[in-house]
Short mmCIF file of C-alpha atoms in Angstrom, two decimals:
data_model
loop_
_atom_site.label_atom_id
_atom_site.label_comp_id
_atom_site.label_asym_id
_atom_site.label_seq_id
_atom_site.Cartn_x
_atom_site.Cartn_y
_atom_site.Cartn_z
CA MET A 1 -8.79 8.53 -10.56
CA ALA A 2 -9.97 12.08 -9.87
CA SER A 3 -13.59 11.05 -9.58
CA THR A 4 -12.88 8.30 -7.04
CA THR A 5 -11.06 10.73 -4.74
CA GLU A 6 -13.99 13.09 -5.03
CA THR A 7 -16.52 10.52 -3.94
CA LYS A 8 -14.20 9.41 -1.18
CA GLN A 9 -13.98 12.93 0.19
CA LYS A 10 -17.73 13.15 0.42
CA LYS A 11 -17.99 10.06 2.57
CA MET A 12 -18.92 10.92 6.13
CA LEU A 13 -18.27 9.28 9.49
CA ILE A 14 -19.95 9.64 12.84
CA LEU A 15 -17.77 9.67 15.95
CA LYS A 16 -19.40 9.10 19.32
CA SER A 17 -17.66 10.40 22.44
CA ALA A 18 -17.54 8.74 25.87
CA ASP A 19 -20.27 11.12 27.05
CA ASN A 20 -22.48 10.08 24.10
CA ASP A 21 -22.16 13.18 21.90
CA GLU A 22 -22.04 12.48 18.17
CA PHE A 23 -19.91 14.30 15.61
CA GLU A 24 -20.09 14.01 11.87
CA ILE A 25 -16.79 14.40 10.03
CA GLU A 26 -15.45 13.69 6.56
CA GLU A 27 -13.84 10.28 6.23
CA SER A 28 -10.67 11.84 4.79
CA VAL A 29 -10.32 13.90 8.00
CA GLY A 30 -10.98 10.94 10.28
CA VAL A 31 -8.56 8.48 8.70
CA GLN A 32 -5.56 10.47 9.98
CA SER A 33 -6.31 8.44 13.09
CA GLU A 34 -5.01 4.88 12.61
CA THR A 35 -7.74 3.58 14.93
CA ILE A 36 -10.49 5.19 12.85
CA LYS A 37 -8.77 4.18 9.60
CA ASN A 38 -8.80 0.51 10.62
CA LEU A 39 -12.51 0.70 11.44
CA VAL A 40 -13.28 2.46 8.16
CA GLU A 41 -11.38 -0.22 6.25
CA ASP A 42 -13.57 -2.79 7.96
CA GLY A 43 -16.62 -0.93 6.65
CA PHE A 44 -17.70 1.03 9.72
CA THR A 45 -19.12 4.54 9.39
CA PHE A 46 -20.23 4.85 13.01
CA VAL A 47 -17.28 4.97 15.41
CA PRO A 48 -17.85 4.85 19.17
CA LEU A 49 -14.87 6.19 21.17
CA PRO A 50 -15.45 5.05 24.77
CA ASN A 51 -12.11 6.50 25.94
CA VAL A 52 -12.45 9.99 24.48
CA TYR A 53 -14.61 12.65 26.13
CA THR A 54 -16.47 15.34 24.22
CA LYS A 55 -14.23 18.25 25.20
CA ALA A 56 -11.06 16.47 24.04
CA LEU A 57 -12.80 15.10 20.95
CA ILE A 58 -13.88 18.59 19.83
CA LYS A 59 -10.27 19.78 20.05
CA ILE A 60 -8.97 16.71 18.26
CA ILE A 61 -11.49 17.04 15.43
CA ASP A 62 -10.36 20.67 15.05
CA TYR A 63 -6.78 19.46 14.84
CA LEU A 64 -7.59 16.77 12.27
CA LYS A 65 -9.56 19.20 10.08
CA LYS A 66 -6.71 21.69 10.14
CA HIS A 67 -4.08 19.09 9.33
CA ALA A 68 -6.18 17.40 6.62
CA ASN A 69 -5.91 20.56 4.55
CA LYS A 70 -2.16 20.87 4.81
CA THR A 71 -0.54 22.55 1.80
CA ASP A 72 2.71 24.37 1.22
CA SER A 73 1.10 27.76 1.58
CA ASN A 74 -0.67 27.34 4.93
CA ASP A 75 2.44 26.12 6.75
CA GLU A 76 2.59 29.22 8.97
CA GLU A 77 -1.12 29.09 9.69
CA ILE A 78 -0.86 25.48 10.89
CA LYS A 79 2.13 26.33 13.06
CA THR A 80 0.13 29.08 14.77
CA PHE A 81 -2.81 26.73 15.18
CA ASP A 82 -0.58 24.06 16.76
CA LYS A 83 0.93 26.59 19.14
CA ASP A 84 -2.53 27.66 20.34
CA PHE A 85 -3.64 24.05 20.51
CA VAL A 86 -1.04 23.06 23.11
CA ASN A 87 -1.36 26.27 25.11
CA THR A 88 -3.47 24.78 27.88
CA THR A 89 -3.23 23.20 31.36
CA PHE A 90 -1.28 20.03 32.11
CA ASP A 91 -4.46 18.09 32.87
CA ASP A 92 -5.91 19.12 29.50
CA LEU A 93 -2.68 18.07 27.78
CA PHE A 94 -2.81 14.71 29.59
CA GLU A 95 -6.36 14.13 28.45
CA LEU A 96 -5.48 15.09 24.88
CA VAL A 97 -2.36 12.90 24.83
CA SER A 98 -4.35 9.93 26.15
CA ALA A 99 -6.94 10.49 23.41
CA ALA A 100 -4.28 10.89 20.71
CA ASN A 101 -2.66 7.68 21.92
CA TYR A 102 -5.95 5.80 21.82
CA LEU A 103 -6.76 7.17 18.38
CA HIS A 104 -3.21 6.52 17.11
CA ILE A 105 -2.58 9.96 15.65
CA SER A 106 1.19 9.89 15.72
CA CYS A 107 1.96 13.48 14.70
CA LEU A 108 -0.39 14.80 17.40
CA MET A 109 1.00 12.35 19.92
CA ASN A 110 4.57 13.50 19.18
CA MET A 111 3.63 17.15 19.42
CA LEU A 112 1.87 16.69 22.77
CA CYS A 113 4.66 14.60 24.29
CA GLN A 114 7.22 17.14 23.11
CA THR A 115 5.14 19.96 24.62
CA ILE A 116 4.78 18.25 27.99
CA ALA A 117 8.51 17.49 28.04
CA ASP A 118 9.42 21.09 27.19
CA ARG A 119 7.19 22.37 29.95
CA ILE A 120 8.56 20.12 32.69
CA LYS A 121 12.24 20.02 31.75
CA ASP A 122 13.33 22.80 34.12
CA LYS A 123 11.04 21.82 36.98
CA SER A 124 11.92 20.30 40.35
CA PRO A 125 11.05 16.64 41.02
CA GLU A 126 8.52 17.83 43.62
CA ALA A 127 6.69 19.99 41.08
CA VAL A 128 6.73 17.12 38.55
CA ARG A 129 5.18 14.76 41.11
CA LYS A 130 2.31 17.18 41.71
CA ILE A 131 1.77 17.79 37.98
CA PHE A 132 1.66 14.06 37.18
CA HIS A 133 -0.26 13.20 40.41
CA ILE A 134 2.50 10.81 41.46
CA ASN A 135 3.08 9.72 45.05
CA CYS A 136 6.75 9.35 45.84
CA ASP A 137 7.37 5.67 46.65
CA TYR A 138 10.95 6.06 47.89
CA THR A 139 11.98 6.05 51.51
CA PRO A 140 13.80 9.31 52.44
CA GLU A 141 17.07 7.31 52.51
CA GLU A 142 16.50 5.86 49.04
CA GLU A 143 15.68 9.26 47.61
CA ALA A 144 18.76 10.85 49.22
CA LYS A 145 20.91 8.14 47.66
CA ILE A 146 19.56 8.78 44.15
CA ARG A 147 20.00 12.53 44.56
CA LYS A 148 23.59 12.01 45.66
CA ALA A 149 24.39 9.71 42.74
CA ASN A 150 23.03 12.31 40.28
CA ALA A 151 24.24 15.41 42.11
CA GLN A 152 25.20 17.22 38.88
CA ALA A 153 21.59 17.15 37.72
CA PHE A 154 20.56 19.05 40.85
CA GLU A 155 22.93 21.99 40.35
CA GLY A 156 21.08 25.27 39.94
CA GLN A 157 17.57 26.54 40.52
CA PHE A 158 14.44 24.73 39.41
CA ASP A 159 10.99 25.83 38.53
CA GLU A 160 8.55 24.97 41.33
CA SER A 161 5.41 26.25 39.57
CA LEU A 162 2.68 23.82 38.58
CA ASP A 163 1.67 25.35 35.26
CA MET B 1 -11.88 18.22 30.89
CA SER B 2 -15.00 16.11 31.33
CA THR B 3 -13.57 13.51 33.66
CA GLY B 4 -13.07 16.08 36.41
CA GLY B 5 -10.63 14.18 38.60
CA PRO B 6 -6.85 13.99 38.19
CA ILE B 7 -5.62 12.25 35.06
CA PHE B 8 -3.08 9.48 35.49
CA LEU B 9 -1.10 8.87 32.36
CA PRO B 10 -0.66 5.24 31.32
CA LYS B 11 2.87 3.85 31.37
CA GLU B 12 3.36 3.89 27.61
CA ILE B 13 2.55 7.61 27.41
CA VAL B 14 4.92 8.42 30.29
CA PHE B 15 7.58 6.44 28.41
CA GLU B 16 6.97 8.45 25.21
CA THR B 17 6.86 11.80 26.99
CA LEU B 18 10.07 11.27 28.95
CA SER B 19 11.93 10.34 25.75
CA TYR B 20 11.80 14.01 24.70
CA LEU B 21 13.60 15.29 27.82
CA PRO B 22 17.23 16.38 28.01
CA VAL B 23 19.61 14.06 29.87
CA LYS B 24 20.00 16.43 32.83
CA SER B 25 16.24 16.57 33.42
CA LEU B 26 15.98 12.78 33.23
CA LEU B 27 18.75 12.31 35.77
CA ARG B 28 16.93 14.70 38.11
CA PHE B 29 13.56 13.00 37.57
CA LYS B 30 14.95 9.61 38.59
CA CYS B 31 13.87 10.60 42.10
CA VAL B 32 10.25 11.37 41.12
CA CYS B 33 9.29 7.74 41.73
CA LYS B 34 10.69 4.22 41.30
CA HIS B 35 8.91 3.67 38.02
CA TRP B 36 10.51 6.74 36.42
CA ASN B 37 13.93 5.60 37.64
CA VAL B 38 13.36 2.19 36.04
CA ILE B 39 12.37 3.83 32.72
CA THR B 40 15.61 5.84 32.55
CA GLN B 41 17.60 2.61 32.81
CA ASP B 42 15.62 0.70 30.23
CA PHE B 43 17.74 0.14 27.12
CA GLN B 44 14.78 0.43 24.78
CA PHE B 45 14.07 3.82 26.36
CA ILE B 46 17.74 4.85 26.06
CA CYS B 47 17.64 4.05 22.32
CA LEU B 48 14.38 5.94 21.76
CA HIS B 49 15.70 8.91 23.74
CA TYR B 50 18.93 8.92 21.72
CA LYS B 51 16.98 8.96 18.46
CA ARG B 52 15.01 11.96 19.65
CA SER B 53 17.92 13.87 21.17
CA PRO B 54 18.64 17.04 19.26
CA LEU B 55 22.17 17.28 17.87
CA ILE B 56 24.45 19.47 19.91
CA ILE B 57 27.32 21.26 18.28
CA ASP B 58 30.07 21.91 20.79
CA LYS B 59 31.58 25.33 20.27
CA LYS B 60 34.93 24.00 21.31
CA GLN B 61 35.93 20.81 19.63
CA ARG B 62 36.49 18.94 22.85
CA PRO B 63 33.64 17.80 25.00
CA PRO B 64 33.46 18.99 28.61
CA PRO B 65 36.54 17.89 30.55
CA LEU B 66 36.36 15.56 33.50
CA THR B 67 35.90 17.40 36.75
CA ARG B 68 37.59 14.98 39.09
CA ASN B 69 41.33 14.38 39.17
CA ASP B 70 42.10 11.26 37.31
CA ASN B 71 45.36 10.01 38.73
CA SER B 72 45.46 6.91 36.60
CA THR B 73 46.46 8.91 33.55
CA THR B 74 49.50 10.55 35.13
CA GLY B 75 52.64 10.18 33.07
CA GLU B 76 50.79 9.18 29.93
CA ASP B 77 49.59 10.93 26.88
CA GLU B 78 46.40 12.82 27.23
CA PHE B 79 43.28 11.01 26.07
CA ARG B 80 42.07 12.27 22.73
CA PRO B 81 38.64 11.81 21.17
CA LEU B 82 38.40 9.07 18.58
CA CYS B 83 34.73 8.60 17.89
CA SER B 84 31.48 10.00 19.23
CA ARG B 85 28.08 8.31 19.00
CA GLY B 86 26.22 9.45 22.07
CA LEU B 87 29.14 8.13 24.05
CA LEU B 88 32.66 9.33 23.52
CA LEU B 89 35.49 6.95 22.70
CA GLU B 90 38.93 8.24 23.60
CA CYS B 91 42.38 6.77 23.36
CA SER B 92 45.76 7.42 24.83
CA ARG B 93 49.15 5.95 24.11
CA LYS B 94 50.63 3.95 26.95
CA LYS B 95 54.16 4.55 25.75
CA PRO B 96 54.58 6.89 22.82
CA SER B 97 57.13 4.59 21.21
CA LEU B 98 54.77 1.66 20.80
CA ARG B 99 52.56 2.11 17.80
CA TYR B 100 49.71 -0.15 18.83
CA ASN B 101 49.95 0.02 22.55
CA LEU B 102 46.93 2.19 23.16
CA ARG B 103 44.54 2.54 26.03
CA TYR B 104 40.94 3.10 25.17
CA ARG B 105 38.15 4.38 27.34
CA ILE B 106 34.52 5.29 26.93
CA ARG B 107 32.66 7.98 28.75
CA ASN B 108 29.39 9.77 28.48
CA PRO B 109 30.01 13.54 28.33
CA GLU B 110 26.53 14.02 29.83
CA VAL B 111 27.32 11.92 32.91
CA HIS B 112 30.65 13.31 34.03
CA HIS B 113 31.85 10.96 36.68
CA GLN B 114 31.70 7.69 34.78
CA ILE B 115 34.50 6.18 32.76
CA LEU B 116 34.65 2.71 31.29
CA GLU B 117 38.18 1.51 30.62
CA ILE B 118 38.09 -0.75 27.58
CA PRO B 119 39.87 -4.04 28.22
CA ASP B 120 42.46 -5.46 25.82
CA SER B 121 41.46 -8.34 23.66
CA PRO B 122 42.89 -11.57 25.10
CA GLN B 123 43.60 -13.14 21.73
CA SER B 124 44.48 -10.27 19.42
CA LEU B 125 46.07 -6.90 18.94
CA ILE B 126 43.59 -4.06 18.60
CA SER B 127 44.62 -1.63 15.93
CA ASN B 128 41.60 0.65 15.87
CA MET B 129 37.97 0.75 16.95
CA CYS B 130 34.77 2.71 16.68
CA ILE B 131 31.36 2.96 18.32
CA VAL B 132 28.35 1.57 16.47
CA PHE B 133 25.06 2.94 17.80
CA ASP B 134 22.00 1.88 15.83
CA PRO B 135 19.05 2.80 18.07
CA ASP B 136 16.41 1.34 15.74
CA TYR B 137 17.99 -2.08 16.18
CA GLN B 138 19.08 -1.50 19.76
CA VAL B 139 22.71 -2.04 18.86
CA LEU B 140 25.33 -0.24 20.95
CA LYS B 141 28.70 -1.87 20.48
CA LEU B 142 32.35 -1.25 19.99
CA LEU B 143 33.66 -2.66 16.74
CA SER B 144 37.40 -3.19 16.67
CA PHE B 145 39.82 -4.00 13.87
CA VAL B 146 42.32 -6.50 15.13
CA TYR B 147 45.24 -8.71 14.17
CA ASP B 148 45.16 -12.27 15.40
CA LEU B 149 48.38 -13.06 17.25
CA SER B 150 48.06 -16.82 17.39
CA GLY B 151 49.48 -17.73 13.99
CA GLN B 152 52.70 -16.96 12.19
CA GLU B 153 51.25 -14.19 10.14
CA LEU B 154 49.16 -11.24 11.22
CA VAL B 155 45.59 -12.05 10.26
CA PHE B 156 43.04 -9.28 10.12
CA GLY B 157 39.74 -9.63 11.95
CA TYR B 158 36.87 -7.95 13.71
CA GLU B 159 35.82 -8.06 17.35
CA PHE B 160 32.76 -6.80 19.17
CA LEU B 161 32.14 -5.53 22.68
CA ASP B 162 28.63 -4.80 23.96
CA LEU B 163 28.44 -1.41 25.63
CA HIS B 164 25.05 -2.29 26.98
CA ASN B 165 24.61 -5.57 28.79
CA GLU B 166 22.71 -6.64 31.85
CA GLU B 167 25.65 -8.25 33.62
CA SER B 168 28.04 -5.34 32.99
CA ARG B 169 30.48 -7.76 31.45
CA TYR B 170 32.61 -5.87 29.00
CA SER B 171 34.64 -8.34 26.97
CA TRP B 172 35.59 -8.82 23.34
CA ARG B 173 34.11 -11.47 21.08
CA SER B 174 35.69 -12.21 17.76
CA LEU B 175 33.82 -12.50 14.51
CA ASN B 176 34.53 -15.46 12.31
CA LEU B 177 35.67 -14.25 8.94
CA PRO B 178 35.21 -16.82 6.20
CA GLN B 179 38.40 -18.56 5.07
CA GLY B 180 40.54 -16.53 2.73
CA ASN B 181 38.84 -13.26 3.53
CA GLY B 182 41.14 -12.34 6.35
CA GLY B 183 44.12 -12.55 4.06
CA VAL B 184 43.52 -9.15 2.53
CA THR B 185 45.12 -6.45 4.60
CA ARG B 186 42.87 -3.63 5.56
CA ASN B 187 44.56 -0.35 6.32
CA CYS B 188 43.08 0.09 9.78
CA ALA B 189 43.94 3.75 10.13
CA LYS B 190 41.83 4.67 7.13
CA ILE B 191 38.78 2.52 7.75
CA LYS B 192 35.42 4.22 7.51
CA VAL B 193 32.35 2.71 9.15
CA PHE B 194 28.67 3.28 8.46
CA SER B 195 25.86 1.59 10.25
CA ALA B 196 22.13 1.55 9.71
CA MET B 197 19.27 -0.92 9.88
CA GLY B 198 21.28 -3.39 11.94
CA ILE B 199 24.03 -3.63 9.34
CA GLY B 200 27.59 -2.35 9.63
CA TYR B 201 29.59 -1.35 6.55
CA VAL B 202 33.35 -1.30 6.95
CA ILE B 203 34.97 0.52 4.06
CA TRP B 204 38.68 0.21 3.39
CA ASP B 205 41.19 0.93 0.67
CA ASP B 206 42.01 -2.26 -1.15
CA ASP B 207 45.74 -1.62 -1.45
CA ALA B 208 46.51 -5.15 -2.58
CA THR B 209 44.52 -5.08 -5.82
CA ASN B 210 44.62 -1.49 -6.93
CA SER B 211 45.07 1.75 -5.09
CA SER B 212 41.90 3.21 -6.51
CA THR B 213 39.51 0.49 -5.43
CA ILE B 214 37.89 0.06 -2.08
CA GLY B 215 36.63 -2.98 -0.29
CA ILE B 216 33.52 -3.17 1.84
CA ASP B 217 32.92 -5.74 4.55
CA ILE B 218 29.28 -6.12 5.48
CA LEU B 219 28.59 -7.17 9.05
CA ASP B 220 25.40 -8.16 10.80
CA MET B 221 25.65 -5.89 13.84
CA VAL B 222 22.74 -7.56 15.65
CA ASN B 223 24.06 -11.12 15.52
CA ASP B 224 27.80 -10.33 15.25
CA SER B 225 28.14 -12.26 12.02
CA TYR B 226 29.72 -11.74 8.64
CA ILE B 227 27.34 -11.16 5.75
CA GLY B 228 29.78 -10.70 2.91
CA GLN B 229 32.14 -8.54 0.98
CA THR B 230 32.04 -6.36 -2.08
CA SER B 231 34.31 -3.87 -3.76
CA THR B 232 34.23 -1.12 -6.32
CA PHE B 233 35.47 -3.70 -8.82
CA ARG B 234 31.89 -4.83 -8.98
CA THR B 235 30.70 -1.45 -10.17
CA SER B 236 31.65 0.21 -13.39
CA CYS B 237 32.40 3.66 -11.97
CA ASN B 238 35.40 4.94 -10.09
CA TYR B 239 33.90 5.57 -6.75
CA THR B 240 36.01 6.48 -3.75
CA LYS B 241 35.52 6.19 -0.02
CA ASP B 242 34.39 9.81 0.04
CA ASP B 243 31.45 9.00 -2.24
CA CYS B 244 29.90 6.64 0.30
CA ILE B 245 26.64 7.90 1.70
CA LEU B 246 23.67 6.48 3.51
CA TRP B 247 20.66 6.51 1.23
CA ASN B 248 17.56 5.82 3.29
CA GLY B 249 19.57 3.65 5.64
CA LYS B 250 21.39 1.78 2.86
CA LEU B 251 25.01 2.15 1.89
CA SER B 252 25.32 3.81 -1.49
CA PHE B 253 27.69 5.69 -3.72
CA GLY B 254 26.50 9.20 -4.40
CA LYS B 255 27.95 11.36 -7.11
CA ILE B 256 26.88 14.67 -8.54
CA VAL B 257 26.81 14.62 -12.34
CA LYS B 258 25.87 17.95 -13.85
CA GLU B 259 22.50 18.83 -12.37
CA GLU B 260 21.75 15.40 -11.01
CA LEU B 261 22.63 13.26 -8.07
CA HIS B 262 23.34 9.68 -9.08
CA VAL B 263 22.93 7.18 -6.29
CA LEU B 264 24.02 3.57 -6.62
CA VAL B 265 22.44 1.57 -3.83
CA LEU B 266 23.89 -1.57 -2.28
CA GLU B 267 21.14 -4.05 -1.46
CA VAL B 268 21.90 -6.40 1.40
CA TYR B 269 19.71 -9.41 2.06
CA LYS B 270 20.66 -10.36 5.58
CA LYS B 271 18.99 -13.74 5.79
CA GLN B 272 20.22 -15.03 2.45
CA LYS B 273 23.62 -13.39 3.01
CA GLN B 274 23.30 -11.84 -0.42
CA ILE B 275 24.77 -8.54 -1.53
CA LYS B 276 23.86 -6.88 -4.76
CA TRP B 277 24.57 -3.51 -6.32
CA ALA B 278 21.48 -2.01 -7.87
CA ASP B 279 21.40 -2.40 -11.66
CA VAL B 280 20.81 1.28 -12.25
CA SER B 281 21.50 4.42 -10.28
CA VAL B 282 18.70 6.40 -8.72
CA ILE B 283 18.78 9.83 -10.32
CA ILE B 284 17.61 12.92 -8.54
CA LYS B 285 17.34 16.22 -10.34
CA LEU B 286 19.05 19.06 -8.54
CA PRO B 287 17.84 22.24 -10.26
CA PHE B 288 19.63 24.46 -7.75
CA MET B 289 22.94 23.18 -9.16
CA ARG B 290 22.68 25.67 -12.02
CA GLU B 291 23.47 28.45 -9.61
CA LEU B 292 26.32 26.54 -8.02
CA SER B 293 27.72 25.15 -11.27
CA ALA B 294 31.25 26.50 -10.77
CA LEU B 295 31.61 24.47 -7.64
CA GLN B 296 30.17 21.19 -8.82
CA GLU B 297 33.29 19.08 -8.57
CA GLN B 298 33.93 20.07 -5.01
CA ILE B 299 30.48 19.29 -3.75
CA LYS B 300 30.41 16.55 -1.15
CA VAL B 301 27.21 14.68 -0.49
CA VAL B 302 26.83 13.74 3.14
CA GLN B 303 23.55 11.96 3.50
CA VAL B 304 20.07 11.50 2.13
CA HIS B 305 17.23 11.07 4.59
CA GLU B 306 14.06 9.22 3.66
CA SER B 307 14.46 10.00 -0.06
CA LYS B 308 13.76 13.63 0.58
CA LEU B 309 16.48 15.52 2.39
CA LEU B 310 19.90 15.75 0.80
CA LEU B 311 22.75 17.08 2.92
CA PHE B 312 25.88 18.32 1.19
CA TRP B 313 28.71 20.80 1.50
CA TRP B 314 31.59 22.06 -0.56
CA LYS B 315 35.14 23.13 0.07
CA ASN B 316 35.97 26.75 0.46
CA LYS B 317 39.25 28.61 0.83
CA ASP B 318 38.00 30.02 4.09
CA LYS B 319 37.70 26.78 6.00
CA ASP B 320 35.59 28.23 8.78
CA ASN B 321 33.13 29.42 6.25
CA GLU B 322 32.20 26.28 4.39
CA PRO B 323 28.51 25.96 3.70
CA LEU B 324 26.43 23.02 4.83
CA CYS B 325 23.34 22.70 2.67
CA ALA B 326 20.11 20.83 3.06
CA TYR B 327 18.07 20.34 -0.09
CA ASP B 328 14.49 19.21 0.26
CA ILE B 329 13.98 16.97 -2.78
CA MET B 330 10.17 17.17 -2.54
CA THR B 331 9.73 20.92 -2.18
CA GLY B 332 12.92 22.04 -3.90
CA LYS B 333 13.91 24.28 -1.02
CA VAL B 334 17.58 24.72 -0.19
CA LYS B 335 18.68 25.74 3.27
CA ILE B 336 22.26 26.81 3.76
CA SER B 337 24.06 27.06 7.07
CA ARG B 338 27.73 27.35 7.94
CA ARG B 339 29.79 24.25 8.28
CA ASN B 340 32.27 24.50 11.05
CA ARG B 341 35.66 23.01 10.23
CA ASP B 342 35.34 20.57 13.10
CA PHE B 343 31.68 20.05 12.39
CA PHE B 344 31.67 16.27 12.41
CA ASN B 345 33.93 15.94 15.40
CA ALA B 346 32.10 18.54 17.41
CA ILE B 347 28.63 17.32 16.65
CA ARG B 348 27.10 14.99 19.17
CA ARG B 349 23.77 13.60 20.23
CA PRO B 350 23.34 13.30 23.99
CA CYS B 351 22.67 9.83 25.33
CA LEU B 352 21.44 8.56 28.66
CA LEU B 353 23.46 5.37 28.94
CA ALA B 354 25.27 4.89 32.23
CA PHE B 355 27.71 2.13 33.11
CA LYS B 356 26.95 0.04 36.13
#
């Protein structure tokens, strides 16, 4: 049993980003992604990722390597790593969350969604529109009606900043 | 990053992200755009959001009072909380002299201005009810314990009312109990209900057979049908209603025996309508019990999550100072926090559901 895990750990994979950079990682690190795991089970060792750009892929590989070596003792270390990992701009978070979604890495996906939610929860709807690049599709009358119906949610001051 | 331009998140990621927001933020973000407003009304989203809502412990036992003057309640008893599962079920006596003449209403403490008055059942007398919210199976219903008024004798039964439905039609449907089953009287005041994995477990004292046995009705909460019945007669141990726990989403009896937790799991096969008590108990070693040995008999097991987190508490003379413990079965770590006396009444998980 021990020897099979050892040989497994030595197996390598090549990931290719959308901008054609290639990265070699251990299979045991890669299979934390359901998408990669399915390909590996089908016998692939070369994995093209047409939806993931190099910059996001580098960060995600870092994340996977860190989390592949999770033990009881490095709990604090991983927490600090995760905190640094999500400390970035909204657009970076959006790119990472899209990549995590495509790669099906559920723990990363949950962490990123939770982070985005925490960072927008006290913001005004106007700030949220700008952050998410959303054009308001209500008429002024329609919007006024929704605001009136949910008046209690508009009590107080909201964060207008975009970071 | 490399793409340069603005990044538009696909719908499924927006859906996921919004599910982590507090109710107040979601109500405010309804006006971001039409799509976001539609998401907040989607029942699948409401269930996912409820699952992810952090538990809130109200300092005061009662949830926030209604802000508007509610004239309809003048001259009647105050409404008191009965059951809280995201929504709050309250009841008030129409006339104090009439035992069963109660008015029930549902409101969402997060959305102050809405109240849903629960209609009476046209065919039966409602003696008690509770909310069943099973977000994994998208079940949000009221389950009532009723007496059928049509015959000569009072016949016990169950009725359902959907709290979420597209047409906003709130009416009771009765469940067909198999012949002979309704004959046993269930003491409605003392009924305990668990629900998980689309199945409802109604636990009652079986006064007719023996005061120390309990009966369990098993209901299919998705299809409003009766799966079957069991009782502690079928097991060799003297379990009580207080020993009932949810073990990984299954109803079980949990008892602490020396330094072990013995869990007897009830297996329910929904399709075949089969119910079976496990042949042997699952035994979990609880090494930390050595330190708590003096208190063993008073320890109450609350719940076991995913075979790894055991929640329990024990009685203390100082009622405000009872410990609530979480034992991680995998790592062996015990975390102890204080259990407020009104802990289970005051604890609630915010929900986004609004009535139309």
